[in-house]
Structures are given as structure tokens and as C-alpha cells.
Short mmCIF file of C-alpha atoms in Angstrom, two decimals:
data_model
loop_
_atom_site.label_atom_id
_atom_site.label_comp_id
_atom_site.label_asym_id
_atom_site.label_seq_id
_atom_site.Cartn_x
_atom_site.Cartn_y
_atom_site.Cartn_z
CA MET A 539 56.75 -14.00 -13.78
CA LYS A 540 57.44 -12.02 -16.94
CA SER A 541 60.77 -10.71 -15.61
CA ARG A 542 62.01 -14.22 -14.76
CA ILE A 543 61.15 -15.56 -18.20
CA ALA A 544 62.82 -12.58 -19.84
CA ALA A 545 66.02 -13.14 -17.79
CA ALA A 546 66.13 -16.84 -18.68
CA ALA A 547 65.62 -16.03 -22.34
CA ALA A 548 68.48 -13.52 -22.23
CA VAL A 549 70.89 -16.10 -20.75
CA ILE A 550 69.91 -18.70 -23.35
CA LEU A 551 70.34 -16.25 -26.20
CA MET A 552 73.81 -15.36 -24.85
CA LEU A 553 74.83 -19.04 -24.78
CA LEU A 554 73.55 -19.54 -28.31
CA SER A 555 75.57 -16.57 -29.43
CA LEU A 556 78.73 -17.99 -27.87
CA ALA A 557 78.09 -21.43 -29.38
CA SER A 558 77.64 -19.99 -32.85
CA CYS A 559 80.96 -18.14 -32.58
CA GLY A 560 82.86 -21.38 -31.71
CA LEU A 561 84.70 -22.54 -28.59
CA PRO A 562 88.51 -22.74 -28.05
CA LYS A 563 90.10 -26.17 -28.47
CA ILE A 564 90.01 -28.00 -25.18
CA THR A 565 92.29 -30.88 -24.21
CA GLY A 566 92.53 -32.91 -21.09
CA ASP A 567 90.35 -35.09 -18.99
CA PHE A 568 87.02 -34.02 -17.52
CA ASP A 569 85.12 -35.62 -14.73
CA PHE A 570 81.31 -35.46 -15.17
CA GLY A 571 80.71 -36.70 -11.68
CA LYS A 572 80.01 -39.89 -9.81
CA LYS A 573 77.48 -42.49 -10.65
CA ASP A 574 73.88 -41.29 -10.39
CA THR A 575 72.08 -43.96 -8.40
CA THR A 576 68.75 -42.79 -9.79
CA ALA A 577 69.65 -43.17 -13.43
CA GLU A 578 68.15 -46.04 -15.36
CA PRO A 579 70.70 -48.55 -16.71
CA SER A 580 68.97 -48.55 -20.09
CA SER A 581 69.81 -44.91 -20.54
CA LEU A 582 73.49 -45.66 -21.07
CA THR A 583 75.27 -47.89 -23.75
CA ARG A 584 78.53 -49.71 -22.87
CA GLU A 585 80.65 -52.06 -24.92
CA SER A 586 81.10 -55.40 -23.13
CA GLU A 587 84.44 -57.21 -22.89
CA SER A 588 83.08 -60.29 -24.76
CA GLU A 589 82.30 -58.21 -27.78
CA ALA A 590 85.81 -56.69 -27.74
CA GLU A 591 87.43 -60.13 -27.80
CA THR A 592 85.32 -61.47 -30.72
CA GLU A 593 86.10 -58.44 -32.89
CA LYS A 594 89.91 -58.96 -32.55
CA THR A 595 91.41 -56.17 -34.58
CA ALA A 596 94.99 -55.43 -35.41
CA GLN A 597 94.86 -52.37 -33.28
CA THR A 598 96.85 -52.82 -30.13
CA GLU A 599 95.56 -49.93 -28.18
CA LYS A 600 92.57 -50.40 -26.13
CA THR A 601 89.36 -49.17 -27.72
CA ALA A 602 87.86 -46.43 -25.63
CA LYS A 603 84.50 -47.03 -24.29
CA SER A 604 81.93 -45.30 -26.39
CA GLU A 605 79.24 -43.52 -24.42
CA SER A 606 76.03 -42.03 -25.63
CA VAL A 607 75.28 -39.42 -23.00
CA ARG A 608 71.98 -37.70 -22.71
CA PRO A 609 71.80 -34.19 -21.17
CA GLY A 610 71.28 -34.31 -17.44
CA VAL A 611 72.46 -37.95 -16.99
CA THR A 612 75.90 -38.61 -15.46
CA GLU A 613 78.47 -41.39 -16.13
CA THR A 614 77.53 -44.70 -14.58
CA ASP A 615 81.12 -45.97 -14.31
CA ALA A 616 82.82 -45.33 -11.02
CA SER A 617 86.10 -44.40 -12.81
CA PRO A 618 86.55 -40.91 -14.32
CA ALA A 619 85.23 -40.50 -17.87
CA LYS A 620 87.91 -39.40 -20.37
CA THR A 621 87.23 -37.83 -23.76
CA THR A 622 89.06 -35.95 -26.42
CA ALA A 623 88.54 -32.36 -27.61
CA GLY A 624 86.43 -33.70 -30.44
CA GLY A 625 84.17 -35.37 -27.91
CA ILE A 626 83.79 -32.08 -26.07
CA SER A 627 82.70 -30.42 -29.29
CA GLU A 628 80.07 -33.10 -29.82
CA ILE A 629 78.81 -32.61 -26.28
CA ILE A 630 78.68 -28.85 -26.74
CA GLU A 631 76.86 -29.31 -30.05
CA THR A 632 74.34 -31.62 -28.37
CA ALA A 633 73.91 -29.16 -25.50
CA THR A 634 73.57 -26.30 -27.95
CA THR A 635 70.82 -28.13 -29.82
CA ALA A 636 69.05 -28.82 -26.56
CA LEU A 637 69.45 -25.21 -25.46
CA ARG A 638 68.11 -24.01 -28.82
CA THR A 639 65.09 -26.29 -28.45
CA THR A 640 64.56 -25.07 -24.90
CA SER A 641 64.97 -21.47 -26.05
CA GLU A 642 62.41 -21.91 -28.79
CA LYS A 643 60.00 -23.44 -26.27
CA ILE A 644 60.57 -20.60 -23.80
CA THR A 645 60.14 -18.02 -26.59
CA SER A 646 56.92 -19.77 -27.60
CA ASP A 647 55.77 -19.77 -23.98
CA ILE A 648 56.58 -16.09 -23.68
CA THR A 649 54.55 -15.33 -26.80
CA LYS A 650 51.71 -17.51 -25.56
CA TYR A 651 51.83 -15.89 -22.15
CA SER A 652 51.77 -12.43 -23.69
CA ARG A 653 48.67 -13.42 -25.62
CA THR A 654 46.72 -15.35 -23.02
CA SER A 655 47.83 -14.40 -19.53
CA ARG A 656 46.47 -10.87 -19.53
CA THR A 657 43.49 -10.49 -17.29
CA THR A 658 40.90 -8.19 -18.71
CA THR A 659 38.92 -6.44 -16.02
CA THR A 660 35.47 -5.65 -17.25
CA ARG A 661 34.02 -2.71 -15.43
CA PRO A 662 30.37 -3.02 -14.67
CA PRO A 663 28.25 -0.55 -16.61
CA ARG A 664 27.41 2.59 -14.75
CA THR A 665 23.94 2.68 -13.40
CA THR A 666 22.16 5.94 -13.78
CA THR A 667 19.70 6.44 -10.98
CA THR A 668 16.81 8.62 -11.93
CA ARG A 669 15.44 10.43 -8.95
CA ALA A 670 11.72 10.66 -8.86
CA SER A 671 10.71 14.28 -9.10
CA THR A 672 8.60 15.62 -6.27
CA THR A 673 5.92 18.04 -7.33
CA LYS A 674 4.70 20.33 -4.62
CA ALA A 675 1.08 21.28 -4.78
CA SER A 676 0.56 24.98 -5.02
CA THR A 677 -1.22 26.47 -2.07
CA THR A 678 -1.38 29.98 -3.45
CA ALA A 679 -4.43 31.72 -2.08
CA LYS A 680 -7.02 32.62 -4.68
CA PRO A 681 -7.54 36.34 -5.15
CA SER A 682 -11.04 37.56 -4.58
CA THR A 683 -11.33 38.39 -8.26
CA THR A 684 -9.32 36.65 -10.95
CA LYS A 685 -9.58 37.55 -14.60
CA ALA A 686 -8.98 34.78 -17.11
CA SER A 687 -9.09 36.03 -20.67
CA THR A 688 -8.98 34.35 -24.05
CA THR A 689 -7.52 35.68 -27.27
CA ALA A 690 -9.69 38.33 -28.81
CA LYS A 691 -11.46 37.12 -31.93
CA PRO A 692 -12.68 39.35 -34.75
CA SER A 693 -16.43 39.16 -35.15
CA THR A 694 -18.94 40.41 -37.63
CA THR A 695 -21.65 40.30 -34.98
CA SER A 696 -24.09 43.11 -35.38
CA GLY A 697 -26.07 44.33 -32.43
CA ASN A 698 -27.28 47.32 -30.51
CA PHE A 699 -24.10 49.23 -29.76
CA GLY A 700 -25.57 52.72 -29.56
CA GLY A 701 -25.31 53.41 -33.26
CA TYR A 702 -21.78 52.03 -33.65
CA THR A 703 -21.43 50.27 -37.03
CA GLY A 704 -17.67 49.74 -37.28
CA ARG A 705 -15.54 46.67 -36.75
CA VAL A 706 -16.36 44.65 -33.63
CA VAL A 707 -14.04 42.31 -31.71
CA THR A 708 -15.27 39.98 -28.97
CA GLU A 709 -13.40 38.52 -26.02
CA ASN A 710 -14.60 35.86 -23.57
CA LYS A 711 -13.57 36.18 -19.94
CA THR A 712 -14.26 34.39 -16.68
CA TYR A 713 -14.30 36.30 -13.42
CA THR A 714 -13.76 34.14 -10.34
CA SER A 715 -14.69 35.22 -6.83
CA ASP A 716 -14.73 33.43 -3.47
CA LEU A 717 -18.25 33.65 -2.13
CA LYS A 718 -17.95 32.00 1.31
CA TYR A 719 -17.01 28.74 2.98
CA GLY A 720 -14.50 28.18 0.16
CA VAL A 721 -17.14 28.09 -2.58
CA ASP A 722 -16.04 29.87 -5.78
CA LEU A 723 -18.26 31.66 -8.24
CA HIS A 724 -17.22 31.74 -11.91
CA ARG A 725 -18.89 34.43 -13.98
CA HIS A 726 -18.56 33.92 -17.72
CA VAL A 727 -18.86 37.06 -19.81
CA THR A 728 -18.44 38.18 -23.40
CA ILE A 729 -16.95 41.62 -24.01
CA TYR A 730 -17.61 43.50 -27.25
CA TYR A 731 -14.97 46.00 -28.43
CA GLY A 732 -15.20 48.73 -31.00
CA PHE A 733 -12.51 51.05 -32.43
CA ASN A 734 -12.36 54.84 -32.49
CA SER A 735 -11.06 57.02 -35.31
CA GLU A 736 -7.50 56.55 -34.06
CA GLY A 737 -7.82 52.77 -34.13
CA LYS A 738 -7.86 52.38 -30.36
CA LYS A 739 -10.05 49.63 -28.91
CA TYR A 740 -12.78 50.39 -26.39
CA VAL A 741 -15.59 48.43 -24.72
CA LEU A 742 -18.95 48.57 -26.44
CA LYS A 743 -20.78 46.11 -24.18
CA GLU A 744 -20.10 43.42 -21.56
CA GLU A 745 -22.57 40.57 -21.42
CA GLU A 746 -22.76 37.75 -18.83
CA THR A 747 -23.26 34.38 -20.50
CA GLY A 748 -23.41 32.10 -17.46
CA ARG A 749 -22.33 31.22 -13.92
CA THR A 750 -20.85 28.11 -12.36
CA TYR A 751 -20.20 27.29 -8.72
CA ASP A 752 -17.16 25.33 -7.59
CA ARG A 753 -17.91 23.63 -4.25
CA SER A 754 -14.94 21.23 -4.33
CA THR A 755 -13.08 23.32 -1.75
CA TYR A 756 -16.03 23.82 0.62
CA SER A 757 -14.97 23.90 4.26
CA ALA A 758 -16.96 25.22 7.21
CA THR A 759 -17.44 24.30 10.85
CA TYR A 760 -20.55 24.57 13.02
CA SER A 761 -19.35 27.86 14.52
CA GLN A 762 -18.58 29.30 11.05
CA LEU A 763 -22.08 28.43 9.84
CA LEU A 764 -23.84 29.68 12.97
CA PRO A 765 -24.03 33.43 12.10
CA ALA A 766 -25.75 32.74 8.77
CA ALA A 767 -28.02 30.17 10.46
CA GLN A 768 -29.18 32.69 13.05
CA LYS A 769 -29.84 35.22 10.31
CA ASN A 770 -31.81 32.67 8.27
CA ARG A 771 -33.96 31.94 11.31
CA GLN A 772 -35.21 35.50 11.11
CA THR A 773 -35.23 35.82 7.31
CA TYR A 774 -37.32 32.69 6.78
CA ALA A 775 -39.42 32.86 9.95
CA ALA A 776 -42.68 32.79 7.97
CA TYR A 777 -41.57 29.73 6.01
CA ILE A 778 -40.61 27.98 9.24
CA SER A 779 -44.02 28.69 10.76
CA GLU A 780 -45.75 27.35 7.65
CA VAL A 781 -43.76 24.13 7.69
CA LEU A 782 -44.67 23.64 11.36
CA ARG A 783 -48.36 24.16 10.60
CA LEU A 784 -48.42 21.72 7.66
CA THR A 785 -46.45 19.09 9.59
CA ASN A 786 -48.83 19.14 12.56
CA GLN A 787 -51.74 19.07 10.15
CA MET A 788 -50.48 15.75 8.80
CA ARG A 789 -50.14 14.41 12.33
CA ALA A 790 -53.62 15.55 13.23
CA GLU A 791 -54.99 13.52 10.35
CA LYS A 792 -53.79 10.42 12.19
CA GLY A 793 -54.80 11.62 15.62
CA LEU A 794 -51.24 12.33 16.78
CA ARG A 795 -50.37 15.17 19.15
CA PRO A 796 -48.65 18.20 17.54
CA LEU A 797 -44.90 18.71 17.64
CA GLN A 798 -43.50 21.60 19.67
CA LEU A 799 -41.10 24.01 17.95
CA SER A 800 -37.75 24.07 19.80
CA GLU A 801 -35.47 27.05 19.24
CA LYS A 802 -32.50 24.92 20.20
CA LEU A 803 -33.42 22.50 17.43
CA CYS A 804 -34.18 25.38 15.07
CA THR A 805 -30.67 26.72 15.52
CA GLN A 806 -29.01 23.45 14.57
CA ALA A 807 -31.56 22.83 11.77
CA ASN A 808 -30.63 26.18 10.23
CA VAL A 809 -26.91 25.36 10.56
CA ARG A 810 -27.59 22.09 8.79
CA ALA A 811 -29.65 23.84 6.06
CA GLU A 812 -26.79 26.28 5.42
CA GLU A 813 -24.33 23.39 5.29
CA VAL A 814 -26.36 21.40 2.76
CA ALA A 815 -27.15 24.43 0.59
CA TRP A 816 -23.53 25.53 0.23
CA SER A 817 -21.68 22.23 0.20
CA GLY A 818 -24.10 20.66 -2.27
CA LYS A 819 -24.04 17.43 -0.20
CA HIS A 820 -27.69 16.48 -0.30
CA SER A 821 -27.22 13.50 1.96
CA HIS A 822 -27.74 12.42 5.55
CA TYR A 823 -23.95 12.23 5.68
CA ARG A 824 -22.37 15.59 6.22
CA PRO A 825 -19.50 17.08 4.14
CA ASN A 826 -17.05 15.77 6.78
CA LEU A 827 -18.50 12.28 6.09
CA LYS A 828 -20.04 12.02 9.55
CA SER A 829 -23.67 11.06 10.11
CA TYR A 830 -26.27 13.82 10.51
CA THR A 831 -26.56 12.83 14.19
CA SER A 832 -23.15 14.40 14.80
CA ILE A 833 -24.71 17.86 14.50
CA PHE A 834 -27.06 17.02 17.40
CA LYS A 835 -24.03 16.26 19.54
CA GLU A 836 -22.35 19.51 18.48
CA ASN A 837 -25.46 21.28 19.72
CA GLY A 838 -25.32 19.48 23.07
CA ILE A 839 -28.03 16.88 22.39
CA THR A 840 -26.44 13.53 23.21
CA THR A 841 -29.35 11.30 24.29
CA GLY A 842 -32.78 10.26 23.02
CA LEU A 843 -34.23 9.64 19.58
CA ALA A 844 -33.26 11.77 16.57
CA GLY A 845 -34.57 12.17 13.04
CA GLU A 846 -33.88 14.32 9.99
CA ASN A 847 -35.81 15.23 6.84
CA LEU A 848 -34.10 17.09 3.95
CA GLY A 849 -35.53 18.83 0.91
CA TRP A 850 -33.87 21.05 -1.67
CA TYR A 851 -34.70 23.20 -4.67
CA TYR A 852 -38.25 23.86 -3.36
CA SER A 853 -39.55 27.40 -3.45
CA SER A 854 -42.32 27.10 -0.84
CA ALA A 855 -43.25 25.34 2.41
CA ALA A 856 -46.26 23.75 0.72
CA ASP A 857 -44.11 22.18 -2.02
CA VAL A 858 -41.56 20.69 0.33
CA CYS A 859 -44.17 19.35 2.78
CA ALA A 860 -46.06 17.72 -0.07
CA ALA A 861 -42.84 16.03 -1.18
CA TRP A 862 -42.14 14.76 2.36
CA LYS A 863 -45.67 13.42 2.64
CA ALA A 864 -45.25 11.53 -0.63
CA SER A 865 -42.02 9.86 0.56
CA GLN A 866 -42.52 6.89 2.90
CA THR A 867 -39.36 7.36 5.00
CA HIS A 868 -39.86 11.13 5.39
CA TYR A 869 -43.51 10.68 6.21
CA GLU A 870 -42.64 8.08 8.88
CA ASN A 871 -40.47 10.66 10.65
CA ILE A 872 -43.28 13.20 10.60
CA MET A 873 -45.76 10.65 11.92
CA ASN A 874 -43.50 9.06 14.55
CA PRO A 875 -45.54 9.17 17.81
CA ASP A 876 -42.34 9.12 19.91
CA PHE A 877 -41.15 12.49 18.63
CA LYS A 878 -42.22 15.51 20.69
CA TYR A 879 -40.03 18.36 19.40
CA ILE A 880 -39.14 19.73 16.00
CA GLY A 881 -36.60 22.22 14.64
CA ILE A 882 -36.94 23.70 11.13
CA GLY A 883 -34.21 25.26 9.03
CA VAL A 884 -34.22 27.11 5.69
CA ALA A 885 -31.29 28.37 3.62
CA ALA A 886 -30.79 29.73 0.13
CA GLU A 887 -28.77 27.57 -2.24
CA ALA A 888 -25.40 28.86 -3.35
CA ASP A 889 -26.95 29.11 -6.81
CA PRO A 890 -29.99 31.36 -6.22
CA THR A 891 -31.71 29.99 -9.32
CA LYS A 892 -32.14 26.70 -7.44
CA ASN A 893 -34.33 28.12 -4.69
CA LEU A 894 -34.08 26.89 -1.09
CA CYS A 895 -32.85 24.02 1.06
CA TRP A 896 -35.16 22.77 3.83
CA VAL A 897 -34.45 20.77 7.02
CA GLN A 898 -36.56 19.15 9.77
CA HIS A 899 -34.93 17.80 12.96
CA PHE A 900 -36.89 15.68 15.46
CA THR A 901 -36.24 14.57 19.06
CA ASP A 902 -38.32 12.89 21.76
#
């Protein structure tokens, strides 16, 4: 489109240049063509014969018909149109004016086109996709002993350091060890340092300030608990016998027959005691979220009635049996006339300061 407009403009400018320089004198007759049947009669002006007669002038030669010709409209007379060189000049001047007007319009259109016809392509903004980072959980195995130290702090603490009276620096540390079943022990200690004559630090005293037990990673199966359960059966045999005696004594008070101690039930009761003591789940739902009855099935007992009594943090058989007797639901298990057999389990808590965990299992 631009190239065509530019070419047309060049031709027009060339014609204007020629017109401004003048044309050679032209003589002769020129035929502008036949009558245009589409032209409107009102577009042409012709002198009528009646008007020529009324004006009667002394001139003898016939007055030439005067024509006002518009560009692009041909002679309406069927005879050839004759004109002088002066008439040609007028026609050229008229054409030149028209060409100049057309040129100005084209130039204006070109300018307008150059300003408005450009298509601006707006690129969409780039979208930055942020990938979500994936954090992998560390599965690094815990060493059996991990030392976590804090910055040493100067201290003016005075104490029994074997006669040492110099500068003392303390440091708090935590020693972590995996006890068993995934339970971690954290030992918190304070270390006291002194300095020799050369300024070198040495340990004056190490003092344990506390212990904590992390059971959040506890994990143990029946078979993993079984060795400790079998050992507990022997270790706490006297406690087991005392619990049996006190339980049957309660039954005798109501005229019920005594329960018989079953070694099969004792085995699973000791597994359960070990599980409760180390997992810290003091509930009739096990650490795997299954009901306590699932341990009966693991021990091959799949039919009949089943019951369970739990007690923890008691130091003696008398204490735990008194607590069971004072609890309605526990006492109902002990006094259930349908139960014939009992298994008793005892296990030390992971934290030895919290004494023992106790279990009673019943079947019919």
C-alpha cells in the first residue's frame, strides 16, 4: 500500500514540475472523444441559437461555442470539439490545479497513514513461574551419643573444686543416646572449667542437671518386645504373684472363684506392659492406634471374652491393686464371674524415677 501511494505521488510531482516549467505552444484541433451517455446534461453549458440571433453583433464570423468543461467529463456534441492554443493552456491550468489539489490530498493521506496505520503489537508480559521448592526430610540416623554444646560463659561460681580458686568457666551440654525402641535419652549437664598456669582450660567438674525422654519416635513390634517381656516375667515374678493373690482376695470377698494364672496370658501381658512403659501411651489403644484386643490376636487368642486393666507409676502390687479396686470399671473386670484366667505383666518405665507399669489381662 505504501509503495503504491509513493509511486502515485512521484508521478503527480513530476507533472506539477512540468506544468510549472510551461508547455510548448500547441495549435490544431483536438478531439476529446464522443458523447458520454452517462454525463448529466446540467454539467455542460451551451449557447443556444436563439440567443445568438438576439445579440446580433457586427461580427460576421460565427461565434465559437463556449464550453465549460469539468475534468473527467467529455464533450456532449457529436461533432469534434475545436479549441485554440489559449484554450489548451486554460485546460492544462485547470488540470494542473486539480492535480495539485489531488497531490495535496494524497500527501495528506500519506502523512495520515504514516501516523495512524502502524499496528503496534503489544507483547504480553512475561510470566515468571516460581517453582515450589521441595524440602526433603532428613533421615540421617542418630548417633548413639551426640554432643550439643553451648557457648562457654564466664562464671564467678565458687564451689568445691579441690582447692582451685582461679577463674571458672561453665558450659552446658546435652548428651543424647538411643535407649531402645527408638526412645531417646537427653542428659543435660553443666561442665566447670578451670585454667592452669599456662592459661589452658581443663575440666574441674561435670554435673548432670536433668534428663528428658523423647518417645516421639517409638516403634516396636510384638516380637521386638518379647525378649524384654520374658525377662520381666522372671524379674518381677514376686510382684506378679502378689497381684494374683490380692486380685483373688477381692473376688473371694464376693464369693467368686479365684482366677487361674495363665503363662500364655502372662507373656502377652508383659509384652503389653513393656509397650505401655516405653511408648508412654497409657491408653487401651496401642501405639499403632489399634485396640488392646489386637495383642490377644497376636498371641493366638481369637475367641472368647477379653479384658484389660492398666496401672502406671505405682511402686508396689498393693498400691496398684488398691487403685484398681477404687475404680469402678477396673473393679468390674476383676469381679467379672465369666473370667476364668488372668495374665499379669510388669515393666519399668523408661524414666526409672516413675516406677513401674502394671497390666492385667483376662479371658474366659
